[in-house]
């Protein structure tokens, strides 16, 4: 008989502040598309968020709002498993196990740890250092075939594969080795004000990033102010970081190639191009914001959905954790 089991997908997102156009184009948009073809599990990675200091009431609100946003994006709790990471304690348990199979040296090479510890020099905590072991646990618990992420998470995927291979090398085939899924367009959305830097919600310059929930006026204003260059030609170029970024955003939304975009704006100025990119982003995000405003009002329904999602996720998580624990020699 033909094997009709769908391939599986897992990914997570931190609830640390407003989600950005970078999160959307680099990861979330692919999640929505993958939902059609794959058996998907997606989580709000709240445990990861406390590697930097969070204000309790704000964190709680952001966890709710991130979960609501996943629904507003069109992720369907009937088809995919949607949950909040801390509701499935197996994530923390497997993270401990995996951290004992991860070398200090390999963790020390993580560029995100280096960046974040430079940024939060007053709080370089052990959790920030061990973060990739928790991320490896998030992934390996569900044996996914693919993990859709932006380019900045590639190194964390590589260490996950290394840890899984090491564990399997000792104990036999416990974990499936996952493949990163990094889209060709949108994998690295850059700041609108300094396009050599990644677009990030922690950027103090509010014109440098677009939130998924920004109003159309805010979005247009930010694109109008986006940094470009003095050449006045819409085309990809080595030193044209601002225009390259805008072409990438426009391409990720419209599906047009960069050559088609160059042809479309031949003879037109950057002003017209920035307006067109802004409008494309406004129209892409409008229905999401409208749905979000409805969904976030119904706290009771949200609670029902994230509880049901956690119960469903935990069934798989328990199975994988028990298998790993037995192999190591724990008494279960
Ligand atoms: P996080 O929460 O920082 O970002 C969520 C997703 O958005 C992508 N992303 C971007 N993509 C393109 N351009 C940008 N400017 C941009 N900014 C963010 C990220 O690559 C990510 O895919 N450690 C993860 C969360 C996580 C996770 C996991 C991911 C925890 N456990 C297990 C996958 C699997 C993180 O901090 O992503």
PDB file of C-alpha atoms and ligand atoms in Angstrom, residues 10-14 20 22-23 26-27 45 48 112 131 135 138-139 147-153 156-157 186-190 198-199 201, ligand 1:
ATOM      1  CA  UNK A  10       7.716  22.356  13.090  1.00  0.00           C
ATOM      2  CA  UNK A  11       8.574  25.942  13.890  1.00  0.00           C
ATOM      3  CA  UNK A  12       8.274  28.439  16.759  1.00  0.00           C
ATOM      4  CA  UNK A  13       8.287  32.169  17.286  1.00  0.00           C
ATOM      5  CA  UNK A  14       9.190  34.208  20.361  1.00  0.00           C
ATOM      6  CA  UNK A  20       7.683  42.314  12.328  1.00  0.00           C
ATOM      7  CA  UNK A  22      10.778  40.230   8.853  1.00  0.00           C
ATOM      8  CA  UNK A  23       9.098  37.540  10.980  1.00  0.00           C
ATOM      9  CA  UNK A  26      11.061  35.114   6.721  1.00  0.00           C
ATOM     10  CA  UNK A  27       8.934  32.567   8.523  1.00  0.00           C
ATOM     11  CA  UNK A  45       8.291  30.048  22.244  1.00  0.00           C
ATOM     12  CA  UNK A  48      12.933  31.425  25.032  1.00  0.00           C
ATOM     13  CA  UNK A 112      23.209  34.988  18.243  1.00  0.00           C
ATOM     14  CA  UNK A 131      19.163  28.572  24.391  1.00  0.00           C
ATOM     15  CA  UNK A 135      15.479  25.088  20.563  1.00  0.00           C
ATOM     16  CA  UNK A 138      11.495  22.101  20.571  1.00  0.00           C
ATOM     17  CA  UNK A 139      12.358  20.619  17.230  1.00  0.00           C
ATOM     18  CA  UNK A 147      11.818  23.562   9.988  1.00  0.00           C
ATOM     19  CA  UNK A 148      10.800  26.813   8.240  1.00  0.00           C
ATOM     20  CA  UNK A 149      12.894  29.713   9.594  1.00  0.00           C
ATOM     21  CA  UNK A 150      14.596  32.914   8.466  1.00  0.00           C
ATOM     22  CA  UNK A 151      18.298  32.867   7.596  1.00  0.00           C
ATOM     23  CA  UNK A 152      19.292  34.100  11.091  1.00  0.00           C
ATOM     24  CA  UNK A 153      18.241  30.736  12.599  1.00  0.00           C
ATOM     25  CA  UNK A 156      20.711  26.981  15.428  1.00  0.00           C
ATOM     26  CA  UNK A 157      19.349  24.407  12.994  1.00  0.00           C
ATOM     27  CA  UNK A 186      12.240  37.201   2.441  1.00  0.00           C
ATOM     28  CA  UNK A 187      14.706  35.045   4.392  1.00  0.00           C
ATOM     29  CA  UNK A 188      16.545  38.128   5.590  1.00  0.00           C
ATOM     30  CA  UNK A 189      14.495  41.311   5.671  1.00  0.00           C
ATOM     31  CA  UNK A 190      16.738  44.251   6.512  1.00  0.00           C
ATOM     32  CA  UNK A 198      18.539  42.739  10.033  1.00  0.00           C
ATOM     33  CA  UNK A 199      15.043  44.193  10.572  1.00  0.00           C
ATOM     34  CA  UNK A 201      11.750  44.790  16.730  1.00  0.00           C
TER      35      UNK A 201
HETATM   36  P1  LIG B   1      12.338  34.739  16.403  1.00  0.00           P
HETATM   37  O1  LIG B   1      11.205  34.731  17.339  1.00  0.00           O
HETATM   38  O2  LIG B   1      13.421  35.768  16.591  1.00  0.00           O
HETATM   39  O3  LIG B   1      11.830  34.905  14.919  1.00  0.00           O
HETATM   40  C1  LIG B   1      10.777  34.084  14.415  1.00  0.00           C
HETATM   41  C2  LIG B   1      11.066  33.757  12.960  1.00  0.00           C
HETATM   42  O4  LIG B   1      11.210  34.959  12.186  1.00  0.00           O
HETATM   43  C3  LIG B   1      12.427  34.929  11.454  1.00  0.00           C
HETATM   44  N1  LIG B   1      12.954  36.313  11.334  1.00  0.00           N
HETATM   45  C4  LIG B   1      13.296  36.891  10.176  1.00  0.00           C
HETATM   46  N2  LIG B   1      13.270  36.435   8.916  1.00  0.00           N
HETATM   47  C5  LIG B   1      13.667  37.289   7.936  1.00  0.00           C
HETATM   48  N3  LIG B   1      14.089  38.563   8.164  1.00  0.00           N
HETATM   49  C6  LIG B   1      14.129  39.062   9.419  1.00  0.00           C
HETATM   50  N4  LIG B   1      14.521  40.320   9.626  1.00  0.00           N
HETATM   51  C7  LIG B   1      13.719  38.210  10.498  1.00  0.00           C
HETATM   52  N5  LIG B   1      13.623  38.367  11.858  1.00  0.00           N
HETATM   53  C8  LIG B   1      13.154  37.193  12.345  1.00  0.00           C
HETATM   54  C9  LIG B   1      13.357  34.038  12.286  1.00  0.00           C
HETATM   55  O5  LIG B   1      14.385  33.485  11.506  1.00  0.00           O
HETATM   56  C10 LIG B   1      12.393  32.980  12.806  1.00  0.00           C
HETATM   57  O6  LIG B   1      12.218  31.960  11.859  1.00  0.00           O
HETATM   58  N6  LIG B   1      14.921  30.873  18.210  1.00  0.00           N
HETATM   59  C11 LIG B   1      13.812  31.275  17.375  1.00  0.00           C
HETATM   60  C12 LIG B   1      12.476  30.753  17.862  1.00  0.00           C
HETATM   61  C13 LIG B   1      12.447  29.293  18.060  1.00  0.00           C
HETATM   62  C14 LIG B   1      12.396  28.294  17.053  1.00  0.00           C
HETATM   63  C15 LIG B   1      12.347  27.052  17.742  1.00  0.00           C
HETATM   64  C16 LIG B   1      12.382  28.339  15.658  1.00  0.00           C
HETATM   65  C17 LIG B   1      12.424  28.655  19.257  1.00  0.00           C
HETATM   66  N7  LIG B   1      12.358  27.305  19.089  1.00  0.00           N
HETATM   67  C18 LIG B   1      12.278  25.842  17.049  1.00  0.00           C
HETATM   68  C19 LIG B   1      12.315  27.141  14.956  1.00  0.00           C
HETATM   69  C20 LIG B   1      12.271  25.918  15.645  1.00  0.00           C
HETATM   70  C21 LIG B   1      13.737  32.782  17.358  1.00  0.00           C
HETATM   71  O7  LIG B   1      14.222  33.452  18.237  1.00  0.00           O
HETATM   72  O8  LIG B   1      13.001  33.298  16.318  1.00  0.00           O
END
